[in-house]
Amino acid sequence: MKIFATLYVLFITISFSFLKQQTPLQESIQRGKEVYSDFCVTCHLENGEGIPSTFPPLAKSDYLLNNRNKSIKGLKYGQQGEIIVNGLIYNNSMPALGLEDEEIADVMNYILNSWENTSNKMVTPEEVSKITE
């Protein structure tokens, strides 16, 4: 009976550990949240709402969802000039932040899956590496 009880407890423990494992996207989002806190929160604010007429919102952002490559390029090389986000014109500059491709992928995954944004396709470091100036 002790063997059965021990095996049962072991089975339950292993089962729960598998259920708690995160998917690669969830792991990337978690890392991306840290990158966002370190580099993006100052201008785009904690909830991604941005500052009207100055820094565009990342929350509910049609630009991010419709311009995936341009968004990645902006993070990788900086962004300058006019863009339209949710129907409003923004004409400011964002310097290149010096992030590695994995950090860019992670923060993009965080942004694309936060604040009412949803993306079915995970951004990968390989995808980021293919974006050129």
mmCIF file of N, CA and C in Angstrom:
data_model
loop_
_atom_site.group_PDB
_atom_site.id
_atom_site.type_symbol
_atom_site.label_atom_id
_atom_site.label_comp_id
_atom_site.label_asym_id
_atom_site.label_seq_id
_atom_site.Cartn_x
_atom_site.Cartn_y
_atom_site.Cartn_z
ATOM 1 N N MET A 1 0.822 -1.197 0.000
ATOM 2 C CA MET A 1 0.000 0.000 0.000
ATOM 3 C C MET A 1 0.865 1.259 0.000
ATOM 4 N N LYS A 2 2.011 1.222 0.733
ATOM 5 C CA LYS A 2 2.900 2.375 0.767
ATOM 6 C C LYS A 2 3.457 2.659 -0.627
ATOM 7 N N ILE A 3 3.782 1.624 -1.363
ATOM 8 C CA ILE A 3 4.326 1.803 -2.710
ATOM 9 C C ILE A 3 3.279 2.477 -3.599
ATOM 10 N N PHE A 4 2.026 2.014 -3.508
ATOM 11 C CA PHE A 4 0.953 2.610 -4.307
ATOM 12 C C PHE A 4 0.773 4.084 -3.955
ATOM 13 N N ALA A 5 0.763 4.422 -2.685
ATOM 14 C CA ALA A 5 0.589 5.807 -2.245
ATOM 15 C C ALA A 5 1.758 6.663 -2.714
ATOM 16 N N THR A 6 2.963 6.131 -2.619
ATOM 17 C CA THR A 6 4.147 6.858 -3.052
ATOM 18 C C THR A 6 4.099 7.105 -4.561
ATOM 19 N N LEU A 7 3.763 6.080 -5.320
ATOM 20 C CA LEU A 7 3.654 6.223 -6.773
ATOM 21 C C LEU A 7 2.553 7.216 -7.159
ATOM 22 N N TYR A 8 1.451 7.183 -6.437
ATOM 23 C CA TYR A 8 0.339 8.096 -6.706
ATOM 24 C C TYR A 8 0.771 9.549 -6.469
ATOM 25 N N VAL A 9 1.429 9.813 -5.359
ATOM 26 C CA VAL A 9 1.917 11.163 -5.049
ATOM 27 C C VAL A 9 2.943 11.604 -6.091
ATOM 28 N N LEU A 10 3.832 10.721 -6.471
ATOM 29 C CA LEU A 10 4.826 11.023 -7.489
ATOM 30 C C LEU A 10 4.160 11.353 -8.822
ATOM 31 N N PHE A 11 3.156 10.578 -9.207
ATOM 32 C CA PHE A 11 2.424 10.811 -10.449
ATOM 33 C C PHE A 11 1.742 12.178 -10.433
ATOM 34 N N ILE A 12 1.099 12.517 -9.333
ATOM 35 C CA ILE A 12 0.414 13.811 -9.208
ATOM 36 C C ILE A 12 1.424 14.956 -9.286
ATOM 37 N N THR A 13 2.542 14.818 -8.615
ATOM 38 C CA THR A 13 3.576 15.854 -8.613
ATOM 39 C C THR A 13 4.117 16.079 -10.025
ATOM 40 N N ILE A 14 4.428 15.008 -10.721
ATOM 41 C CA ILE A 14 4.946 15.119 -12.091
ATOM 42 C C ILE A 14 3.889 15.717 -13.010
ATOM 43 N N SER A 15 2.642 15.304 -12.857
ATOM 44 C CA SER A 15 1.560 15.835 -13.696
ATOM 45 C C SER A 15 1.422 17.341 -13.527
ATOM 46 N N PHE A 16 1.449 17.825 -12.297
ATOM 47 C CA PHE A 16 1.314 19.263 -12.053
ATOM 48 C C PHE A 16 2.523 20.038 -12.563
ATOM 49 N N SER A 17 3.706 19.442 -12.499
ATOM 50 C CA SER A 17 4.882 20.146 -13.003
ATOM 51 C C SER A 17 4.793 20.329 -14.514
ATOM 52 N N PHE A 18 4.220 19.362 -15.229
ATOM 53 C CA PHE A 18 4.035 19.520 -16.670
ATOM 54 C C PHE A 18 2.996 20.583 -16.977
ATOM 55 N N LEU A 19 1.948 20.653 -16.170
ATOM 56 C CA LEU A 19 0.905 21.649 -16.393
ATOM 57 C C LEU A 19 1.405 23.067 -16.152
ATOM 58 N N LYS A 20 2.373 23.228 -15.250
ATOM 59 C CA LYS A 20 2.882 24.550 -14.913
ATOM 60 C C LYS A 20 3.916 25.061 -15.905
ATOM 61 N N GLN A 21 4.431 24.196 -16.777
ATOM 62 C CA GLN A 21 5.456 24.628 -17.717
ATOM 63 C C GLN A 21 4.888 25.656 -18.675
ATOM 64 N N GLN A 22 5.697 26.655 -18.965
ATOM 65 C CA GLN A 22 5.269 27.697 -19.878
ATOM 66 C C GLN A 22 5.631 27.336 -21.314
ATOM 67 N N THR A 23 4.848 27.846 -22.235
ATOM 68 C CA THR A 23 5.160 27.677 -23.640
ATOM 69 C C THR A 23 6.305 28.623 -24.000
ATOM 70 N N PRO A 24 6.960 28.399 -25.133
ATOM 71 C CA PRO A 24 8.010 29.330 -25.555
ATOM 72 C C PRO A 24 7.498 30.772 -25.671
ATOM 73 N N LEU A 25 6.266 30.962 -26.147
ATOM 74 C CA LEU A 25 5.712 32.312 -26.240
ATOM 75 C C LEU A 25 5.547 32.923 -24.860
ATOM 76 N N GLN A 26 5.035 32.170 -23.905
ATOM 77 C CA GLN A 26 4.858 32.690 -22.547
ATOM 78 C C GLN A 26 6.203 33.056 -21.926
ATOM 79 N N GLU A 27 7.218 32.241 -22.165
ATOM 80 C CA GLU A 27 8.555 32.543 -21.644
ATOM 81 C C GLU A 27 9.100 33.821 -22.275
ATOM 82 N N SER A 28 8.895 33.975 -23.593
ATOM 83 C CA SER A 28 9.347 35.173 -24.293
ATOM 84 C C SER A 28 8.627 36.411 -23.772
ATOM 85 N N ILE A 29 7.318 36.303 -23.562
ATOM 86 C CA ILE A 29 6.537 37.421 -23.036
ATOM 87 C C ILE A 29 7.053 37.832 -21.664
ATOM 88 N N GLN A 30 7.367 36.870 -20.838
ATOM 89 C CA GLN A 30 7.885 37.158 -19.493
ATOM 90 C C GLN A 30 9.210 37.921 -19.573
ATOM 91 N N ARG A 31 10.104 37.456 -20.444
ATOM 92 C CA ARG A 31 11.389 38.162 -20.615
ATOM 93 C C ARG A 31 11.150 39.541 -21.217
ATOM 94 N N GLY A 32 10.212 39.636 -22.157
ATOM 95 C CA GLY A 32 9.898 40.898 -22.813
ATOM 96 C C GLY A 32 9.340 41.936 -21.865
ATOM 97 N N LYS A 33 8.621 41.486 -20.864
ATOM 98 C CA LYS A 33 8.091 42.408 -19.857
ATOM 99 C C LYS A 33 9.235 43.103 -19.129
ATOM 100 N N GLU A 34 10.296 42.369 -18.848
ATOM 101 C CA GLU A 34 11.471 42.952 -18.192
ATOM 102 C C GLU A 34 12.169 43.953 -19.108
ATOM 103 N N VAL A 35 12.308 43.607 -20.385
ATOM 104 C CA VAL A 35 12.929 44.525 -21.344
ATOM 105 C C VAL A 35 12.087 45.801 -21.438
ATOM 106 N N TYR A 36 10.762 45.643 -21.511
ATOM 107 C CA TYR A 36 9.868 46.795 -21.584
ATOM 108 C C TYR A 36 10.060 47.695 -20.361
ATOM 109 N N SER A 37 10.129 47.093 -19.194
ATOM 110 C CA SER A 37 10.314 47.867 -17.956
ATOM 111 C C SER A 37 11.639 48.618 -17.949
ATOM 112 N N ASP A 38 12.655 48.043 -18.552
ATOM 113 C CA ASP A 38 13.978 48.669 -18.569
ATOM 114 C C ASP A 38 14.130 49.755 -19.634
ATOM 115 N N PHE A 39 13.481 49.589 -20.792
ATOM 116 C CA PHE A 39 13.760 50.473 -21.922
ATOM 117 C C PHE A 39 12.563 51.268 -22.453
ATOM 118 N N CYS A 40 11.353 50.790 -22.298
ATOM 119 C CA CYS A 40 10.211 51.368 -23.013
ATOM 120 C C CYS A 40 9.238 52.143 -22.132
ATOM 121 N N VAL A 41 9.172 51.783 -20.873
ATOM 122 C CA VAL A 41 8.147 52.315 -19.977
ATOM 123 C C VAL A 41 8.229 53.829 -19.800
ATOM 124 N N THR A 42 9.410 54.402 -19.900
ATOM 125 C CA THR A 42 9.578 55.836 -19.693
ATOM 126 C C THR A 42 8.735 56.645 -20.682
ATOM 127 N N CYS A 43 8.728 56.246 -21.935
ATOM 128 C CA CYS A 43 7.986 56.994 -22.957
ATOM 129 C C CYS A 43 6.582 56.433 -23.205
ATOM 130 N N HIS A 44 6.468 55.116 -23.230
ATOM 131 C CA HIS A 44 5.183 54.505 -23.589
ATOM 132 C C HIS A 44 4.325 54.164 -22.370
ATOM 133 N N LEU A 45 4.864 54.410 -21.194
ATOM 134 C CA LEU A 45 4.185 54.266 -19.913
ATOM 135 C C LEU A 45 3.867 52.815 -19.561
ATOM 136 N N GLU A 46 3.514 52.616 -18.309
ATOM 137 C CA GLU A 46 3.356 51.268 -17.749
ATOM 138 C C GLU A 46 2.308 50.433 -18.463
ATOM 139 N N ASN A 47 1.230 51.064 -18.876
ATOM 140 C CA ASN A 47 0.158 50.319 -19.537
ATOM 141 C C ASN A 47 0.154 50.510 -21.041
ATOM 142 N N GLY A 48 1.247 50.980 -21.593
ATOM 143 C CA GLY A 48 1.379 51.103 -23.036
ATOM 144 C C GLY A 48 0.531 52.186 -23.675
ATOM 145 N N GLU A 49 -0.001 53.110 -22.874
ATOM 146 C CA GLU A 49 -0.902 54.121 -23.439
ATOM 147 C C GLU A 49 -0.175 55.262 -24.133
ATOM 148 N N GLY A 50 1.133 55.392 -23.949
ATOM 149 C CA GLY A 50 1.890 56.452 -24.588
ATOM 150 C C GLY A 50 1.508 57.826 -24.061
ATOM 151 N N ILE A 51 1.999 58.851 -24.722
ATOM 152 C CA ILE A 51 1.684 60.237 -24.357
ATOM 153 C C ILE A 51 1.117 60.896 -25.610
ATOM 154 N N PRO A 52 -0.148 61.314 -25.577
ATOM 155 C CA PRO A 52 -0.792 61.872 -26.771
ATOM 156 C C PRO A 52 0.053 62.950 -27.446
ATOM 157 N N SER A 53 0.110 62.871 -28.752
ATOM 158 C CA SER A 53 0.832 63.804 -29.622
ATOM 159 C C SER A 53 2.350 63.727 -29.474
ATOM 160 N N THR A 54 2.856 62.892 -28.589
ATOM 161 C CA THR A 54 4.302 62.805 -28.381
ATOM 162 C C THR A 54 4.822 61.388 -28.614
ATOM 163 N N PHE A 55 4.370 60.434 -27.793
ATOM 164 C CA PHE A 55 4.797 59.047 -27.913
ATOM 165 C C PHE A 55 3.567 58.179 -28.176
ATOM 166 N N PRO A 56 3.555 57.451 -29.284
ATOM 167 C CA PRO A 56 2.356 56.695 -29.660
ATOM 168 C C PRO A 56 2.028 55.580 -28.673
ATOM 169 N N PRO A 57 0.742 55.259 -28.600
ATOM 170 C CA PRO A 57 0.355 54.154 -27.727
ATOM 171 C C PRO A 57 0.789 52.817 -28.324
ATOM 172 N N LEU A 58 1.115 51.906 -27.449
ATOM 173 C CA LEU A 58 1.371 50.527 -27.846
ATOM 174 C C LEU A 58 0.142 49.674 -27.526
ATOM 175 N N ALA A 59 -0.659 50.136 -26.588
ATOM 176 C CA ALA A 59 -1.911 49.465 -26.227
ATOM 177 C C ALA A 59 -2.911 49.645 -27.359
ATOM 178 N N LYS A 60 -3.563 48.573 -27.720
ATOM 179 C CA LYS A 60 -4.586 48.599 -28.785
ATOM 180 C C LYS A 60 -4.049 49.297 -30.037
ATOM 181 N N SER A 61 -2.814 49.041 -30.389
ATOM 182 C CA SER A 61 -2.142 49.760 -31.472
ATOM 183 C C SER A 61 -2.358 49.092 -32.825
ATOM 184 N N ASP A 62 -3.076 49.780 -33.711
ATOM 185 C CA ASP A 62 -3.255 49.254 -35.061
ATOM 186 C C ASP A 62 -1.932 49.255 -35.829
ATOM 187 N N TYR A 63 -1.062 50.206 -35.531
ATOM 188 C CA TYR A 63 0.227 50.286 -36.228
ATOM 189 C C TYR A 63 1.054 49.021 -35.986
ATOM 190 N N LEU A 64 1.168 48.617 -34.740
ATOM 191 C CA LEU A 64 1.971 47.434 -34.419
ATOM 192 C C LEU A 64 1.433 46.186 -35.106
ATOM 193 N N LEU A 65 0.136 46.031 -35.087
ATOM 194 C CA LEU A 65 -0.464 44.825 -35.644
ATOM 195 C C LEU A 65 -0.430 44.815 -37.167
ATOM 196 N N ASN A 66 -0.472 45.999 -37.797
ATOM 197 C CA ASN A 66 -0.497 46.081 -39.253
ATOM 198 C C ASN A 66 0.867 46.331 -39.868
ATOM 199 N N ASN A 67 1.862 46.643 -39.071
ATOM 200 C CA ASN A 67 3.206 46.967 -39.560
ATOM 201 C C ASN A 67 4.265 46.226 -38.747
ATOM 202 N N ARG A 68 4.165 44.935 -38.728
ATOM 203 C CA ARG A 68 5.040 44.098 -37.902
ATOM 204 C C ARG A 68 6.522 44.360 -38.223
ATOM 205 N N ASN A 69 6.902 44.287 -39.504
ATOM 206 C CA ASN A 69 8.311 44.464 -39.871
ATOM 207 C C ASN A 69 8.800 45.873 -39.568
ATOM 208 N N LYS A 70 7.979 46.883 -39.840
ATOM 209 C CA LYS A 70 8.364 48.263 -39.527
ATOM 210 C C LYS A 70 8.521 48.460 -38.023
ATOM 211 N N SER A 71 7.679 47.797 -37.246
ATOM 212 C CA SER A 71 7.773 47.907 -35.788
ATOM 213 C C SER A 71 9.064 47.278 -35.276
ATOM 214 N N ILE A 72 9.393 46.114 -35.813
ATOM 215 C CA ILE A 72 10.649 45.450 -35.439
ATOM 216 C C ILE A 72 11.827 46.321 -35.863
ATOM 217 N N LYS A 73 11.762 46.859 -37.087
ATOM 218 C CA LYS A 73 12.839 47.713 -37.597
ATOM 219 C C LYS A 73 13.013 48.946 -36.711
ATOM 220 N N GLY A 74 11.904 49.533 -36.255
ATOM 221 C CA GLY A 74 11.973 50.694 -35.373
ATOM 222 C C GLY A 74 12.674 50.386 -34.066
ATOM 223 N N LEU A 75 12.402 49.222 -33.510
ATOM 224 C CA LEU A 75 13.079 48.815 -32.277
ATOM 225 C C LEU A 75 14.562 48.537 -32.516
ATOM 226 N N LYS A 76 14.855 47.960 -33.652
ATOM 227 C CA LYS A 76 16.221 47.535 -33.936
ATOM 228 C C LYS A 76 17.135 48.710 -34.317
ATOM 229 N N TYR A 77 16.621 49.620 -35.143
ATOM 230 C CA TYR A 77 17.457 50.693 -35.681
ATOM 231 C C TYR A 77 17.017 52.099 -35.261
ATOM 232 N N GLY A 78 15.930 52.184 -34.540
ATOM 233 C CA GLY A 78 15.381 53.480 -34.182
ATOM 234 C C GLY A 78 14.277 53.866 -35.160
ATOM 235 N N GLN A 79 13.499 54.838 -34.781
ATOM 236 C CA GLN A 79 12.339 55.263 -35.582
ATOM 237 C C GLN A 79 12.364 56.778 -35.680
ATOM 238 N N GLN A 80 12.201 57.285 -36.883
ATOM 239 C CA GLN A 80 12.149 58.725 -37.067
ATOM 240 C C GLN A 80 11.122 59.040 -38.144
ATOM 241 N N GLY A 81 10.435 60.137 -37.964
ATOM 242 C CA GLY A 81 9.475 60.565 -38.961
ATOM 243 C C GLY A 81 8.043 60.250 -38.571
ATOM 244 N N GLU A 82 7.173 60.590 -39.485
ATOM 245 C CA GLU A 82 5.741 60.511 -39.238
ATOM 246 C C GLU A 82 5.212 59.083 -39.326
ATOM 247 N N ILE A 83 4.411 58.707 -38.340
ATOM 248 C CA ILE A 83 3.651 57.459 -38.391
ATOM 249 C C ILE A 83 2.233 57.767 -37.915
ATOM 250 N N ILE A 84 1.305 56.942 -38.324
ATOM 251 C CA ILE A 84 -0.087 57.104 -37.906
ATOM 252 C C ILE A 84 -0.457 55.901 -37.047
ATOM 253 N N VAL A 85 -0.871 56.187 -35.834
ATOM 254 C CA VAL A 85 -1.256 55.141 -34.892
ATOM 255 C C VAL A 85 -2.669 55.433 -34.416
ATOM 256 N N ASN A 86 -3.550 54.483 -34.638
ATOM 257 C CA ASN A 86 -4.956 54.622 -34.237
ATOM 258 C C ASN A 86 -5.564 55.928 -34.745
ATOM 259 N N GLY A 87 -5.190 56.303 -35.975
ATOM 260 C CA GLY A 87 -5.759 57.479 -36.611
ATOM 261 C C GLY A 87 -5.108 58.806 -36.241
ATOM 262 N N LEU A 88 -4.115 58.794 -35.357
ATOM 263 C CA LEU A 88 -3.433 60.032 -34.960
ATOM 264 C C LEU A 88 -2.011 60.050 -35.508
ATOM 265 N N ILE A 89 -1.565 61.222 -35.911
ATOM 266 C CA ILE A 89 -0.224 61.384 -36.465
ATOM 267 C C ILE A 89 0.773 61.634 -35.334
ATOM 268 N N TYR A 90 1.870 60.896 -35.380
ATOM 269 C CA TYR A 90 2.987 61.079 -34.444
ATOM 270 C C TYR A 90 4.218 61.358 -35.290
ATOM 271 N N ASN A 91 4.962 62.383 -34.926
ATOM 272 C CA ASN A 91 6.169 62.730 -35.666
ATOM 273 C C ASN A 91 7.272 63.054 -34.661
ATOM 274 N N ASN A 92 7.857 62.011 -34.152
ATOM 275 C CA ASN A 92 8.889 62.135 -33.148
ATOM 276 C C ASN A 92 9.988 61.145 -33.495
ATOM 277 N N SER A 93 10.976 61.036 -32.696
ATOM 278 C CA SER A 93 12.027 60.052 -32.960
ATOM 279 C C SER A 93 12.221 59.155 -31.746
ATOM 280 N N MET A 94 12.587 57.925 -32.043
ATOM 281 C CA MET A 94 12.941 56.956 -31.012
ATOM 282 C C MET A 94 14.334 56.454 -31.370
ATOM 283 N N PRO A 95 15.296 56.623 -30.479
ATOM 284 C CA PRO A 95 16.653 56.156 -30.799
ATOM 285 C C PRO A 95 16.732 54.636 -30.785
ATOM 286 N N ALA A 96 17.714 54.112 -31.479
ATOM 287 C CA ALA A 96 18.002 52.683 -31.376
ATOM 288 C C ALA A 96 18.404 52.407 -29.937
ATOM 289 N N LEU A 97 17.887 51.335 -29.382
ATOM 290 C CA LEU A 97 18.112 51.062 -27.965
ATOM 291 C C LEU A 97 19.283 50.114 -27.711
ATOM 292 N N GLY A 98 19.871 49.595 -28.773
ATOM 293 C CA GLY A 98 21.015 48.695 -28.619
ATOM 294 C C GLY A 98 20.621 47.315 -28.118
ATOM 295 N N LEU A 99 19.403 46.893 -28.415
ATOM 296 C CA LEU A 99 18.930 45.590 -27.955
ATOM 297 C C LEU A 99 19.410 44.475 -28.879
ATOM 298 N N GLU A 100 19.629 43.319 -28.302
ATOM 299 C CA GLU A 100 19.955 42.119 -29.073
ATOM 300 C C GLU A 100 18.688 41.618 -29.760
ATOM 301 N N ASP A 101 18.854 40.801 -30.803
ATOM 302 C CA ASP A 101 17.701 40.285 -31.540
ATOM 303 C C ASP A 101 16.722 39.531 -30.625
ATOM 304 N N GLU A 102 17.243 38.765 -29.678
ATOM 305 C CA GLU A 102 16.360 38.031 -28.767
ATOM 306 C C GLU A 102 15.574 38.993 -27.873
ATOM 307 N N GLU A 103 16.205 40.055 -27.417
ATOM 308 C CA GLU A 103 15.510 41.044 -26.595
ATOM 309 C C GLU A 103 14.415 41.751 -27.387
ATOM 310 N N ILE A 104 14.693 42.053 -28.654
ATOM 311 C CA ILE A 104 13.692 42.681 -29.510
ATOM 312 C C ILE A 104 12.523 41.734 -29.717
ATOM 313 N N ALA A 105 12.803 40.469 -29.997
ATOM 314 C CA ALA A 105 11.735 39.481 -30.171
ATOM 315 C C ALA A 105 10.902 39.373 -28.898
ATOM 316 N N ASP A 106 11.566 39.314 -27.762
ATOM 317 C CA ASP A 106 10.848 39.174 -26.492
ATOM 318 C C ASP A 106 9.961 40.377 -26.201
ATOM 319 N N VAL A 107 10.481 41.595 -26.385
ATOM 320 C CA VAL A 107 9.675 42.780 -26.078
ATOM 321 C C VAL A 107 8.546 42.922 -27.092
ATOM 322 N N MET A 108 8.779 42.543 -28.342
ATOM 323 C CA MET A 108 7.690 42.556 -29.330
ATOM 324 C C MET A 108 6.601 41.557 -28.936
ATOM 325 N N ASN A 109 6.988 40.385 -28.486
ATOM 326 C CA ASN A 109 5.990 39.398 -28.058
ATOM 327 C C ASN A 109 5.204 39.909 -26.851
ATOM 328 N N TYR A 110 5.889 40.574 -25.936
ATOM 329 C CA TYR A 110 5.199 41.158 -24.780
ATOM 330 C C TYR A 110 4.198 42.214 -25.231
ATOM 331 N N ILE A 111 4.637 43.138 -26.067
ATOM 332 C CA ILE A 111 3.772 44.233 -26.518
ATOM 333 C C ILE A 111 2.612 43.699 -27.361
ATOM 334 N N LEU A 112 2.910 42.760 -28.257
ATOM 335 C CA LEU A 112 1.873 42.233 -29.146
ATOM 336 C C LEU A 112 0.848 41.352 -28.435
ATOM 337 N N ASN A 113 1.104 41.041 -27.175
ATOM 338 C CA ASN A 113 0.180 40.196 -26.414
ATOM 339 C C ASN A 113 -0.202 40.834 -25.081
ATOM 340 N N SER A 114 -0.186 42.159 -25.035
ATOM 341 C CA SER A 114 -0.559 42.906 -23.830
ATOM 342 C C SER A 114 -1.523 44.012 -24.209
ATOM 343 N N TRP A 115 -2.246 44.509 -23.229
ATOM 344 C CA TRP A 115 -3.085 45.705 -23.379
ATOM 345 C C TRP A 115 -4.066 45.607 -24.546
ATOM 346 N N GLU A 116 -4.730 44.502 -24.650
ATOM 347 C CA GLU A 116 -5.735 44.234 -25.692
ATOM 348 C C GLU A 116 -5.139 44.026 -27.080
ATOM 349 N N ASN A 117 -3.828 43.863 -27.175
ATOM 350 C CA ASN A 117 -3.204 43.433 -28.428
ATOM 351 C C ASN A 117 -3.137 41.915 -28.402
ATOM 352 N N THR A 118 -3.339 41.297 -29.547
ATOM 353 C CA THR A 118 -3.149 39.851 -29.651
ATOM 354 C C THR A 118 -2.497 39.531 -30.990
ATOM 355 N N SER A 119 -1.539 38.640 -30.941
ATOM 356 C CA SER A 119 -0.859 38.195 -32.147
ATOM 357 C C SER A 119 -0.748 36.680 -32.106
ATOM 358 N N ASN A 120 -1.158 36.055 -33.184
ATOM 359 C CA ASN A 120 -1.100 34.598 -33.263
ATOM 360 C C ASN A 120 0.285 34.087 -33.623
ATOM 361 N N LYS A 121 1.122 34.960 -34.172
ATOM 362 C CA LYS A 121 2.440 34.544 -34.638
ATOM 363 C C LYS A 121 3.520 35.109 -33.729
ATOM 364 N N MET A 122 4.328 34.226 -33.169
ATOM 365 C CA MET A 122 5.410 34.618 -32.270
ATOM 366 C C MET A 122 6.549 35.262 -33.056
ATOM 367 N N VAL A 123 7.075 36.368 -32.538
ATOM 368 C CA VAL A 123 8.268 36.991 -33.113
ATOM 369 C C VAL A 123 9.474 36.207 -32.604
ATOM 370 N N THR A 124 10.358 35.843 -33.499
ATOM 371 C CA THR A 124 11.541 35.059 -33.126
ATOM 372 C C THR A 124 12.809 35.877 -33.374
ATOM 373 N N PRO A 125 13.891 35.525 -32.690
ATOM 374 C CA PRO A 125 15.166 36.198 -32.959
ATOM 375 C C PRO A 125 15.602 36.041 -34.425
ATOM 376 N N GLU A 126 15.267 34.909 -35.043
ATOM 377 C CA GLU A 126 15.614 34.682 -36.449
ATOM 378 C C GLU A 126 14.871 35.684 -37.340
ATOM 379 N N GLU A 127 13.600 35.924 -37.045
ATOM 380 C CA GLU A 127 12.822 36.912 -37.798
ATOM 381 C C GLU A 127 13.447 38.308 -37.636
ATOM 382 N N VAL A 128 13.807 38.650 -36.422
ATOM 383 C CA VAL A 128 14.412 39.959 -36.152
ATOM 384 C C VAL A 128 15.734 40.094 -36.909
ATOM 385 N N SER A 129 16.538 39.031 -36.948
ATOM 386 C CA SER A 129 17.848 39.096 -37.606
ATOM 387 C C SER A 129 17.735 39.363 -39.096
ATOM 388 N N LYS A 130 16.604 39.047 -39.698
ATOM 389 C CA LYS A 130 16.405 39.252 -41.133
ATOM 390 C C LYS A 130 15.980 40.680 -41.468
ATOM 391 N N ILE A 131 15.619 41.476 -40.462
ATOM 392 C CA ILE A 131 15.210 42.864 -40.689
ATOM 393 C C ILE A 131 16.467 43.717 -40.846
ATOM 394 N N THR A 132 16.563 44.408 -41.949
ATOM 395 C CA THR A 132 17.725 45.260 -42.205
ATOM 396 C C THR A 132 17.284 46.710 -42.382
ATOM 397 N N GLU A 133 18.258 47.605 -42.304
ATOM 398 C CA GLU A 133 17.972 49.038 -42.485
ATOM 399 C C GLU A 133 17.563 49.234 -43.881
#
